[in-house]
Short mmCIF file of C-alpha atoms and ligand atoms in Angstrom, two decimals:
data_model
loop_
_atom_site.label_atom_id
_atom_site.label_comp_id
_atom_site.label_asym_id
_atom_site.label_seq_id
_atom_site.Cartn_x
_atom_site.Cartn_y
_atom_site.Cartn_z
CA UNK A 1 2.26 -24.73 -2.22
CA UNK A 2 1.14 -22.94 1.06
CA UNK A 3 -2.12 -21.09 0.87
CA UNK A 4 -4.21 -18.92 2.85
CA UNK A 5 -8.17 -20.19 3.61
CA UNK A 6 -10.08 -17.67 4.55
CA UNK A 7 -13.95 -18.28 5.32
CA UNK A 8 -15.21 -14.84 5.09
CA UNK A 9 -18.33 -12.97 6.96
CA UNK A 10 -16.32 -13.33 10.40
CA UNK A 11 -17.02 -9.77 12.15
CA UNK A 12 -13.06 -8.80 13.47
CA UNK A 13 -13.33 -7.50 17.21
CA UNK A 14 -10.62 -6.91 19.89
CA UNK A 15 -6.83 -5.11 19.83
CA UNK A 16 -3.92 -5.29 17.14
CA UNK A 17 -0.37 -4.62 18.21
CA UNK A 18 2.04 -3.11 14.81
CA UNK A 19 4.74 -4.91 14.08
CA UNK A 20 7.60 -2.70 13.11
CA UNK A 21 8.06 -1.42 9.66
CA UNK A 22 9.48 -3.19 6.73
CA UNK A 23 10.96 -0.16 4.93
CA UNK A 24 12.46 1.35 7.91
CA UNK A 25 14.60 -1.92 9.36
CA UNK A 26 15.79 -2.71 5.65
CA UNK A 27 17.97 0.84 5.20
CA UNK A 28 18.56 0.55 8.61
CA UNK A 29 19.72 -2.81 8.90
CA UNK A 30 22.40 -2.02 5.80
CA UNK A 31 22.99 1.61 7.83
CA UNK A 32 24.73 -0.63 10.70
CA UNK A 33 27.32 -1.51 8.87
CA UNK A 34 28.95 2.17 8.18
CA UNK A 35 30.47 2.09 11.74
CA UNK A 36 32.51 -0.71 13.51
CA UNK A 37 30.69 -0.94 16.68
CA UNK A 38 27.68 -3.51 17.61
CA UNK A 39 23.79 -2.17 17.19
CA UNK A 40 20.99 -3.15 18.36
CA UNK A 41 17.79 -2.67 16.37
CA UNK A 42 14.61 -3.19 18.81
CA UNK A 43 10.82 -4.06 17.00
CA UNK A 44 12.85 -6.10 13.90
CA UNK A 45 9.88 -7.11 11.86
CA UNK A 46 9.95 -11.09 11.58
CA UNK A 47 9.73 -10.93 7.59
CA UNK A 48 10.82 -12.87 4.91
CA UNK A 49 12.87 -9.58 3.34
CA UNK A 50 14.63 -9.13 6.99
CA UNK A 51 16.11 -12.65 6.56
CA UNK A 52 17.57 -11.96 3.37
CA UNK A 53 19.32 -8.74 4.75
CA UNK A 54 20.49 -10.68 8.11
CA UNK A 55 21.56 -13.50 5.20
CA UNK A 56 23.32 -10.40 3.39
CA UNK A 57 25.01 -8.84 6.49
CA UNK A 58 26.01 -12.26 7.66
CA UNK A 59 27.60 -12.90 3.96
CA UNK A 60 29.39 -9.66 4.42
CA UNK A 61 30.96 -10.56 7.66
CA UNK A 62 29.05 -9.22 9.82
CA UNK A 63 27.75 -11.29 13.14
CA UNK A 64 23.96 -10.74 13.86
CA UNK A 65 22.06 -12.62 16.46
CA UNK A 66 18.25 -12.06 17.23
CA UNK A 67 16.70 -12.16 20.80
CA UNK A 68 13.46 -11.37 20.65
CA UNK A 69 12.37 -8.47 19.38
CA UNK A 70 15.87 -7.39 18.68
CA UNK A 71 18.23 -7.62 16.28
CA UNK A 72 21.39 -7.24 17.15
CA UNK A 73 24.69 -6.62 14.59
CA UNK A 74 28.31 -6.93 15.06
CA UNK A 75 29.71 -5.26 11.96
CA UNK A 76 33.38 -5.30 13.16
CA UNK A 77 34.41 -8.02 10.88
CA UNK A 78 32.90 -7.00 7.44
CA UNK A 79 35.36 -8.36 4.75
CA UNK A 80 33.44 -8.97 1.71
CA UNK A 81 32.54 -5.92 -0.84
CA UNK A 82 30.04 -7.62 -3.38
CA UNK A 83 26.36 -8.83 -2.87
CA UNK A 84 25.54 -12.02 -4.94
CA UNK A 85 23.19 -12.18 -7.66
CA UNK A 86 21.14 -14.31 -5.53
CA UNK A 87 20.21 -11.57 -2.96
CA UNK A 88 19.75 -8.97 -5.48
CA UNK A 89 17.56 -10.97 -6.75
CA UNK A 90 15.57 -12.14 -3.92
CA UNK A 91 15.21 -8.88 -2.54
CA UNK A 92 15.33 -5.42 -4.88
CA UNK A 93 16.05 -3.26 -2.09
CA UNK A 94 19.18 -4.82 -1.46
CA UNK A 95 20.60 -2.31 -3.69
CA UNK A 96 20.31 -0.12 -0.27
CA UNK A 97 23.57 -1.81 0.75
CA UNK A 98 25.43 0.03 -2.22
CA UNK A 99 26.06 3.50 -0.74
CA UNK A 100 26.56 1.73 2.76
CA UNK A 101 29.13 -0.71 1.61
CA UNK A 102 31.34 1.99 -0.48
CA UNK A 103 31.37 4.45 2.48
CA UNK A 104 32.71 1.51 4.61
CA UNK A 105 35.08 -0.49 2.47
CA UNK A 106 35.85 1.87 -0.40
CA UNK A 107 34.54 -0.20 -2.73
CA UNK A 108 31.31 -2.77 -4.14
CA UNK A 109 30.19 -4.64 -6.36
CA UNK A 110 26.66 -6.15 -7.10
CA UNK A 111 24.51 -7.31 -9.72
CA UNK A 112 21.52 -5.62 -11.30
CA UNK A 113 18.56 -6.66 -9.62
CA UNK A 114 16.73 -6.44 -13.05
CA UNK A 115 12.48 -6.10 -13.46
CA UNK A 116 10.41 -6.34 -10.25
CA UNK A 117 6.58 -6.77 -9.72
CA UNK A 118 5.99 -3.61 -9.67
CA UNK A 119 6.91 -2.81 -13.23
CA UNK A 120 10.64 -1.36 -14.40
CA UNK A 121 12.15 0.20 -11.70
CA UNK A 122 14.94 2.28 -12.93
CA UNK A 123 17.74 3.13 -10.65
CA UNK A 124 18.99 6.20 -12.26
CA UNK A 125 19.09 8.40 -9.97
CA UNK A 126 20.37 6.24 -7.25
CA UNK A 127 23.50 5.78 -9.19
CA UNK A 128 23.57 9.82 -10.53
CA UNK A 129 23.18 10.81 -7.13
CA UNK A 130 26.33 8.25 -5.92
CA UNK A 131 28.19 9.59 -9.32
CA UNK A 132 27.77 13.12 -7.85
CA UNK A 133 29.15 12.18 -4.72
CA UNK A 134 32.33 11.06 -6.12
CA UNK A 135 31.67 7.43 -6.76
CA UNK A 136 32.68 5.27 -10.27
CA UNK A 137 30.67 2.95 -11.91
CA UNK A 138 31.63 0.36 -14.10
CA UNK A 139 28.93 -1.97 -15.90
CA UNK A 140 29.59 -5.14 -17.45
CA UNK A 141 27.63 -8.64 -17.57
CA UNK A 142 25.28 -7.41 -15.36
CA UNK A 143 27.15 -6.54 -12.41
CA UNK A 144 28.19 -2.90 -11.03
CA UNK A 145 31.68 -2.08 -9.74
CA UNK A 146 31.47 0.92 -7.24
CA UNK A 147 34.18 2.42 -6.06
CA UNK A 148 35.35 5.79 -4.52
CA UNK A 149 37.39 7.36 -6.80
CA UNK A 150 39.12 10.22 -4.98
CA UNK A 151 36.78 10.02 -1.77
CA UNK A 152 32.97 11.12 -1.53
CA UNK A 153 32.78 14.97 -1.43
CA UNK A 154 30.17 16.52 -0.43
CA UNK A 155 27.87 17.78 -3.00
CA UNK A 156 24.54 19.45 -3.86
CA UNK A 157 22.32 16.49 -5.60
CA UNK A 158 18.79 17.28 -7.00
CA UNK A 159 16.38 14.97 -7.60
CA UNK A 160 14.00 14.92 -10.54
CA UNK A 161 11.46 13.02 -8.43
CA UNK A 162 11.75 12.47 -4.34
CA UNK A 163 12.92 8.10 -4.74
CA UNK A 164 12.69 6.77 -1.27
CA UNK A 165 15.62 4.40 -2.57
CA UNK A 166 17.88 6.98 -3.44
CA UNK A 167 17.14 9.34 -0.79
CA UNK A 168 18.54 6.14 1.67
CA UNK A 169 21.29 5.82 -0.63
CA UNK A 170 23.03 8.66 -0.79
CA UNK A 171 22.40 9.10 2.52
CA UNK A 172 24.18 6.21 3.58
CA UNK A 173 27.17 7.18 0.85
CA UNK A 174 27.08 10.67 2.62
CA UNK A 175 27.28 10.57 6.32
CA UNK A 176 30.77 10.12 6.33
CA UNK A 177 31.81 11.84 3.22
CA UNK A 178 34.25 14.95 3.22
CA UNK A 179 31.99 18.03 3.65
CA UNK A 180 27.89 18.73 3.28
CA UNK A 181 25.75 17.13 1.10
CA UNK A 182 22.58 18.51 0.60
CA UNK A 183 19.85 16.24 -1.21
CA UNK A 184 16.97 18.39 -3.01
CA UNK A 185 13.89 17.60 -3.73
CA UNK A 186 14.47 14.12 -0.96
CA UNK A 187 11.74 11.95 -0.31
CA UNK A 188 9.80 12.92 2.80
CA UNK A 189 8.32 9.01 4.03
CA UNK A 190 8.46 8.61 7.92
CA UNK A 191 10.61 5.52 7.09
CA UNK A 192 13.58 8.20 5.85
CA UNK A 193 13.66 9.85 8.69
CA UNK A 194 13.84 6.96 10.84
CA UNK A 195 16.83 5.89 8.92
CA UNK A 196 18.30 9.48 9.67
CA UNK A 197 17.42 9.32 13.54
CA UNK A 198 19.09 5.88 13.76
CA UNK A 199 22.51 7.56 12.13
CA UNK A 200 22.31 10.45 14.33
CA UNK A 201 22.30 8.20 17.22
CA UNK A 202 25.31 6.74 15.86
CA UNK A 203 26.70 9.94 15.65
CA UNK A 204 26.02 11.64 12.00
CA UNK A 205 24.62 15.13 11.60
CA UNK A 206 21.80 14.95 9.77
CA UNK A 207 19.13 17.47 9.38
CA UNK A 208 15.87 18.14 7.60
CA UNK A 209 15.19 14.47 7.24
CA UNK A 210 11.06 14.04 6.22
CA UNK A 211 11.24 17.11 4.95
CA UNK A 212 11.99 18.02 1.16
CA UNK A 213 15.98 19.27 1.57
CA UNK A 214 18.32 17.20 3.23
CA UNK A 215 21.71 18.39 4.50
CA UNK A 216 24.03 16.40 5.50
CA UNK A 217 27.47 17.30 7.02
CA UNK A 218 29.98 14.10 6.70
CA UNK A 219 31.43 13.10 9.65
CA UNK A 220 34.77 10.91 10.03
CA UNK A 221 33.54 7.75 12.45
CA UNK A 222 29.88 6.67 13.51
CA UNK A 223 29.46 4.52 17.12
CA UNK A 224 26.77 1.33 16.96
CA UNK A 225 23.17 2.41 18.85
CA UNK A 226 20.49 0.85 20.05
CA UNK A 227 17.50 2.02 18.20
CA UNK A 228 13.76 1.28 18.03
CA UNK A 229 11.96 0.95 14.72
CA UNK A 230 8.53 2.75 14.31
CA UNK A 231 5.59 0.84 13.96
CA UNK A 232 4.99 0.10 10.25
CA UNK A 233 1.87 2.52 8.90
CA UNK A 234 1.14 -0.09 6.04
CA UNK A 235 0.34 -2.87 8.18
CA UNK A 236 -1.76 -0.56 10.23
CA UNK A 237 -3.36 0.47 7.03
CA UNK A 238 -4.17 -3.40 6.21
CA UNK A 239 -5.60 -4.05 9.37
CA UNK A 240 -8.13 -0.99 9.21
CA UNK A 241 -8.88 -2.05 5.77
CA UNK A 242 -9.89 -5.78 6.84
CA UNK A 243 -11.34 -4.02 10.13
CA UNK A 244 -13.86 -1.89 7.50
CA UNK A 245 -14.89 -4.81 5.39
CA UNK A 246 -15.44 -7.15 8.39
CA UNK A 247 -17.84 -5.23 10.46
CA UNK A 248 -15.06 -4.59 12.63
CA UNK A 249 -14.32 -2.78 16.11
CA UNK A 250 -10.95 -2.73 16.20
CA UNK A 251 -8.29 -1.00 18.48
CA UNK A 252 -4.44 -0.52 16.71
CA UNK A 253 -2.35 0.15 19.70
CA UNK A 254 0.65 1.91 19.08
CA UNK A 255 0.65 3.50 16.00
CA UNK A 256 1.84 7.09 14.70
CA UNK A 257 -1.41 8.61 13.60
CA UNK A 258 0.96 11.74 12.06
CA UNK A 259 2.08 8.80 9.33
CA UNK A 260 -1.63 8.40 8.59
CA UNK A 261 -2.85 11.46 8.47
CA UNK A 262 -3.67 11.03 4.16
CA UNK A 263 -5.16 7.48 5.00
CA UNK A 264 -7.90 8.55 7.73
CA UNK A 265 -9.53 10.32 5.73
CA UNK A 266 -10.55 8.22 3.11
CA UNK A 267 -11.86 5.47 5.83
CA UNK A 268 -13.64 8.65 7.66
CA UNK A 269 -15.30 9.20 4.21
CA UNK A 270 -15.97 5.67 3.88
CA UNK A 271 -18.06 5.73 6.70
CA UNK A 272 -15.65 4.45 9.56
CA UNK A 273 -15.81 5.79 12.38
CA UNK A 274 -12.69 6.77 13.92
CA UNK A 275 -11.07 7.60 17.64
CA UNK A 276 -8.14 7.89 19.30
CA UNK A 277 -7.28 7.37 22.71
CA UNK A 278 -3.47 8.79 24.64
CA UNK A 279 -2.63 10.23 21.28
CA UNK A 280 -1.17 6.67 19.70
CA UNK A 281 -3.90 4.52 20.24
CA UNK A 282 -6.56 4.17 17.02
CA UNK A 283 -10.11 2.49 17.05
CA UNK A 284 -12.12 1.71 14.16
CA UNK A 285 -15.45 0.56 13.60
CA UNK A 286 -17.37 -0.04 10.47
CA UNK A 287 -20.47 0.99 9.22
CA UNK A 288 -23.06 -1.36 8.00
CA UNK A 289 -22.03 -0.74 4.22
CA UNK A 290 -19.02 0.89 3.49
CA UNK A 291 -19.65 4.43 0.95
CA UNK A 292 -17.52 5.07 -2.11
CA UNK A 293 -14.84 7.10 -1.92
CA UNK A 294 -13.74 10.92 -4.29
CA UNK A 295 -10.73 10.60 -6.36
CA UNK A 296 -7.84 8.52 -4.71
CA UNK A 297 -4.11 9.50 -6.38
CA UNK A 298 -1.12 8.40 -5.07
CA UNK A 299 1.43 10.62 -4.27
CA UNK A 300 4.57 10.92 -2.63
CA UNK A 301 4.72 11.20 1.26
CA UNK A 302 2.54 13.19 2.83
CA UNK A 303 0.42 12.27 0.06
CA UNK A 304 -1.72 8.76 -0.25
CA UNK A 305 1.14 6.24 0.01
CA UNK A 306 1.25 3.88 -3.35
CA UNK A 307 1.48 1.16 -1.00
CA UNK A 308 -2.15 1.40 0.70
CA UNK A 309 -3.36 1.52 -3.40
CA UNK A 310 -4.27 -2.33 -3.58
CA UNK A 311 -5.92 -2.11 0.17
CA UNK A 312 -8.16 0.58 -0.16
CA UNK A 313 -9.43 -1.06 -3.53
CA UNK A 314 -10.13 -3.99 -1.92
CA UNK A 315 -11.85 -2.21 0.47
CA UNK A 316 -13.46 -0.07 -2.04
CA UNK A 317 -14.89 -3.02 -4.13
CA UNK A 318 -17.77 -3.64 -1.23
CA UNK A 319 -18.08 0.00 -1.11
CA UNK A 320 -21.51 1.42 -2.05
CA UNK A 321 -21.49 3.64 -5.10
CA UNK A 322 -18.11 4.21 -7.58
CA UNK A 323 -14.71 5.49 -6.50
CA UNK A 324 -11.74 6.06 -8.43
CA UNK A 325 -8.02 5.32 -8.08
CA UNK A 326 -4.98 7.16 -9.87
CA UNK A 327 -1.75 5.15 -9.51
CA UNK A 328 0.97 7.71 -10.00
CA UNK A 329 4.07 5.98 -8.67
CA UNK A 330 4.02 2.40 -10.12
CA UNK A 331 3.42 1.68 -13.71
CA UNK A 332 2.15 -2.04 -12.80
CA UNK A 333 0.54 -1.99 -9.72
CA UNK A 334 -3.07 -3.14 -10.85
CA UNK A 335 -1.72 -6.96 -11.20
CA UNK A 336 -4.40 -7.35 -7.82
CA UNK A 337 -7.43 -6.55 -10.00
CA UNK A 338 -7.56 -9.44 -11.91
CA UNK A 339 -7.83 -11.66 -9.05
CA UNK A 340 -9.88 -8.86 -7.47
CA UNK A 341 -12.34 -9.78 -10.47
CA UNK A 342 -12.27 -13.49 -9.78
CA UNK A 343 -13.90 -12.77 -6.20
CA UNK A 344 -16.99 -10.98 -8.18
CA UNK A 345 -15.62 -6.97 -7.96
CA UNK A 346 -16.09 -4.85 -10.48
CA UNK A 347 -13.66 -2.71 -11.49
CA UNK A 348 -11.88 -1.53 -14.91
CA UNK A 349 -8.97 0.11 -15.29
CA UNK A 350 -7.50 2.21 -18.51
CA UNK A 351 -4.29 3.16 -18.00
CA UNK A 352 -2.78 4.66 -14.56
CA UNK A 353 -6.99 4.92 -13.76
CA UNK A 354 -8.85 2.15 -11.75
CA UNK A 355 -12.93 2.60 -11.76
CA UNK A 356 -13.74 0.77 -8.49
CA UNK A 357 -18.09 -0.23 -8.58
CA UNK A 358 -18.86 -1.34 -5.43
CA UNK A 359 -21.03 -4.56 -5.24
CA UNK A 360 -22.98 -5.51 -2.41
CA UNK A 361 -20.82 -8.49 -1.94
CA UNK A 362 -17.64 -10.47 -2.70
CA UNK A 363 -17.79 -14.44 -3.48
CA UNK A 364 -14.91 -16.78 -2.15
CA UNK A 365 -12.97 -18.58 -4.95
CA UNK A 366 -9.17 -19.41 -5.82
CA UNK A 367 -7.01 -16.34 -6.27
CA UNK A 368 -3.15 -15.15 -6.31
CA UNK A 369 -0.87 -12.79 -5.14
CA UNK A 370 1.50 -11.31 -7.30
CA UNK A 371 3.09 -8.74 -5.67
CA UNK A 372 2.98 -7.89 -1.25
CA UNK A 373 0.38 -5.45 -0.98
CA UNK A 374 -1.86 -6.69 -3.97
CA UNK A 375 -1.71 -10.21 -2.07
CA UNK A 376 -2.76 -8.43 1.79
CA UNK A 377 -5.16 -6.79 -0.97
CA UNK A 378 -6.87 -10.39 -1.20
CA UNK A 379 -6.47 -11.23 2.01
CA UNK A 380 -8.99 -7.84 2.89
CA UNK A 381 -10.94 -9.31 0.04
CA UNK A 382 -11.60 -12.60 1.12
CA UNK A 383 -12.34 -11.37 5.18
CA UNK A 384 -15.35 -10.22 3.72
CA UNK A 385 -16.25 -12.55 0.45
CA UNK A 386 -19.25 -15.18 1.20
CA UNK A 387 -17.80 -18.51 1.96
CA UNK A 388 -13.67 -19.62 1.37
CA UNK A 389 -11.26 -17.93 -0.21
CA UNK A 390 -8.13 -19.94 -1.01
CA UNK A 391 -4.53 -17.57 -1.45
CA UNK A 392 -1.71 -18.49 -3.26
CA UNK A 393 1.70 -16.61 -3.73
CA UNK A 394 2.16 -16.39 0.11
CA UNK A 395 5.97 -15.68 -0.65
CA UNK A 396 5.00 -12.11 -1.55
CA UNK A 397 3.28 -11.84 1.74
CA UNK A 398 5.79 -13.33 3.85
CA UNK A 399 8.03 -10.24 2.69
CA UNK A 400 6.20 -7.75 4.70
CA UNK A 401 3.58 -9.87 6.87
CA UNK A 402 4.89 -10.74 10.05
CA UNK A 403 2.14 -13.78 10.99
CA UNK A 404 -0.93 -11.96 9.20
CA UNK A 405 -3.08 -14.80 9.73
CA UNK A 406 -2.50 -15.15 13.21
CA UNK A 407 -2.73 -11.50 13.86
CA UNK A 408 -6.03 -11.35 11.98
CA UNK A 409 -7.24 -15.11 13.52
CA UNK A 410 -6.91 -13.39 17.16
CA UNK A 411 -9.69 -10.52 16.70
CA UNK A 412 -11.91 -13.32 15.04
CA UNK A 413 -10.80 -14.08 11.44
CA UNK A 414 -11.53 -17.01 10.02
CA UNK A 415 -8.35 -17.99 8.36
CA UNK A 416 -5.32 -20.15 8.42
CA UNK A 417 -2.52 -21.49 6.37
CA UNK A 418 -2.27 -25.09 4.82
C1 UD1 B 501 10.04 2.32 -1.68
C2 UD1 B 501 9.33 1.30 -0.83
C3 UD1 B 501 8.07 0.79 -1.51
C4 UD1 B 501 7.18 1.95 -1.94
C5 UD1 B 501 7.98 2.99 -2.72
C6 UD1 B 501 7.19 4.24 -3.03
C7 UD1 B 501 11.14 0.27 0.42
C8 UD1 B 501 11.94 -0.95 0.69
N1 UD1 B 501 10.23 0.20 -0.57
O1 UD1 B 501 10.45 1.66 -2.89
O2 UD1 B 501 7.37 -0.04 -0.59
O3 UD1 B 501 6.14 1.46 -2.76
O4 UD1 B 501 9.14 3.39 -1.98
O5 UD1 B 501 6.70 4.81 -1.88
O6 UD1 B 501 11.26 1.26 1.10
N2 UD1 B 501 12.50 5.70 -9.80
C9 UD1 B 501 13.24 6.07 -10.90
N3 UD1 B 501 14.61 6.03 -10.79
C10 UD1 B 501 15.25 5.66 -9.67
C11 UD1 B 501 14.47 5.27 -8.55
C12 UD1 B 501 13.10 5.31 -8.65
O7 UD1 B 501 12.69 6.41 -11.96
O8 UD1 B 501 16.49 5.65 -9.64
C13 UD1 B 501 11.02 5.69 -9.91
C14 UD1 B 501 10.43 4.30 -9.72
O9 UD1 B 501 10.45 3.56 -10.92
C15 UD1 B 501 9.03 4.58 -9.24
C16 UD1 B 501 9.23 5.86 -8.40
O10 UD1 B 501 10.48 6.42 -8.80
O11 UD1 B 501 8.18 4.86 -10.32
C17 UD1 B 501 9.23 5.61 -6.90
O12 UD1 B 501 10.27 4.73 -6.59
P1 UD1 B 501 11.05 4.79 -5.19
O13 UD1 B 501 10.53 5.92 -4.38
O14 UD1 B 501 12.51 4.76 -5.48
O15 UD1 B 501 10.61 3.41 -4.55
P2 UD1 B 501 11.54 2.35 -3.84
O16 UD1 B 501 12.55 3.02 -3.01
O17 UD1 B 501 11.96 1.34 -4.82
#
């Protein structure tokens, strides 16, 4: 089993360059297939969860070849409408394809991609949304039939709560649907409208994407683009967290400092000190202790993004004084703290509440990650726990990691994988 080693105490100096992020290139990569011409997505991520969609696309029909940086995807030959169980279950998001897939070939079929680490994670509204648009359902031995009844109409769909999921999805089901759709109440993460951007530059008319109402007026053919993804702001979040707890001076080059603007904050308050240089360019250097932190609640975009949750704890464990965490968007997304625990924190959590008490200092030892950012959550951990940390679960990492141990090992980490 491949493991992380991490001797901690190393102080992390020099410059990090993003890699581009996970959730924008997975709606996007399933976006490329609503038209018939070739794209070419430029700063593809080199994750584990990319694979599986290039292993999807390529199932599909689809030709994809990578050269570089870019990914590039011939969709002219897509003949298949279902998604094996295999996929779905490697890779929950793959139910992103749905609304793509029906828009293209009229009709799909996958399987559910049943419980996740993250806790239950309903679907409800991606398929109400779909049903709304015109689309049937059928359910039986765990698979889903989609098809498109009469044709997707346009339609006005309200969300009870802004799902980054099924804002992409009806998206997708609605650029080339007969008339406007107008999505209420839409998630507002960068990552959505980078998805819209990319389908406007293949020729859909989308407006109001990252903002809370989405209209959408269907249009009858989309051309392929060439599109760039933007840089991933969780990544960039993990590598200001390990920066903190490593007495680091570190430089993030390339990064939109708009998508952090609920992060900085908090490592401002921390005691970080922060600058920015040409506007897209972020240093950050640690103080001698890190302080605690007020109330942290996760929110939908703009608000503290669930995914920074597990970081910031980590980071909050060396923290002098006591902070506290609300997790509002995942009902198990504390599986980190036990193994949090096992490196000497001390936190306790009741309910959606995690009571982080800083202690002066973390102590290596064997731990596990059990979902991606809890895992990167340990990896901040152990940059900064007295002597070796040893990580297991390195699949969860590999999802939304692209080389984190190299990345970290250039600006003086101590850490590599056996
Ligand atoms: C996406 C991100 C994930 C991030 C999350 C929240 C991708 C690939 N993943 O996940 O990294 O943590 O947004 O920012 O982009 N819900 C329902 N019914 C639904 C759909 C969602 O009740 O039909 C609930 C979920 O259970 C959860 C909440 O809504 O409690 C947020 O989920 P959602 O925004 O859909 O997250 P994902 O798109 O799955």
């Amino acid at each position: 089993m491949p493991k992380l080693v991490i001797e901690g105490g190393k102080s992390l100096q020099g410059e990090i360059k993003l890699q581009g992020a996970k959730n924008s290139v997975l709606p996007i990569l399933a976006a490329t297939i609503l038209s018939e011409e070739e794209s070419v997505i430029q700063n593809c991520p080199n994750l584990s969860d990319v694979a599986i969609t290039i292993e999807i696309l390529n199932y599909l029909g689809c030709k994809t070849r990578l050269e570089g940086e870019n990914l590039i995807i011939d969709p002219s030959n897509l003949n298949k409408t279902e998604i094996p169980e295999e996929y779905m279950r490697k890779m929950r998001s793959s139910i992103i394809f749905l609304g793509a897939l029906v828009s293209r070939m009229g009709n799909a079929e996958i399987s559910l991609p049943g419980g996740c680490e993250l806790g239950p994670r309903p679907l409800d509204l991606h398929f109400s949304g779909l049903r709304q648009l015109g689309m049937i359902f059928e359910e039986s031995h765990g698979k889903i039939k989609c098809s498109l009844g009469r044709g997707v109409l346009g339609s006005n769909i309200v969300l009870s709560f802004p799902s980054v999921g099924a804002t992409e999805n009806l998206i997708l089901a609605a650029v080339k649907a007969k008339g406007i759709t107008t999505i209420t109440n839409a998630a507002r993460e960068p990552e959505i409208q980078d998805l819209a951007d990319y389908l406007n530059k293949c020729g859909a008319k989308i407006k109001g994407a990252g903002e809370g109402i989405i209209k959408i007026e269907g249009v009858k053919k989309l051309h392929g683009a060439k599109y760039r993804i933007i840089p991933d702001r969780i990544a960039a979040i993990t590598y200001m967290a390990a920066a903190a707890v490593a007495s680091g001076d570190i430089l993030i080059k390339k990064i939109n400092l708009e998508h952090l603007n609920s992060v900085i904050p908090i490592f401002e308050e921390s005691g970080c000190m922060i600058e920015i240089y040409n506007k897209e360019n972020l240093r950050l250097v640690a103080p001698e202790r890190l302080l605690s932190s007020t109330a942290i609640r996760t929110m939908p975009y703009p608000g503290f993004p669930t995914d920074a949750q597990p970081l910031i704890m980590a980071m909050l464990s060396v923290a002098e004084g006591s902070s506290m965490i609300i997790e509002n968007i995942f009902e198990s997304r504390y599986k980190h703290v036990g193994e949090l625990l096992r490196l000497g924190a001390d936190i306790k959590v009741e309910g959606r509440t995690a009571i982080v008490n800083g202690v002066k200092r973390l102590s290596g030892a064997e731990v596990k990650g059990m979902d991606l950012r809890g895992t990167a959550a340990l990896v901040v951990a152990g940059l900064c726990a007295e002597g070796t940390t040893k990580i297991s679960g390195l699949k969860h990492l590999d999802r939304g990691y692209e080389d984190i141990e190299g990345t970290l090992s250039k600006v003086g980490a101590d850490i590599k994988r056996i």
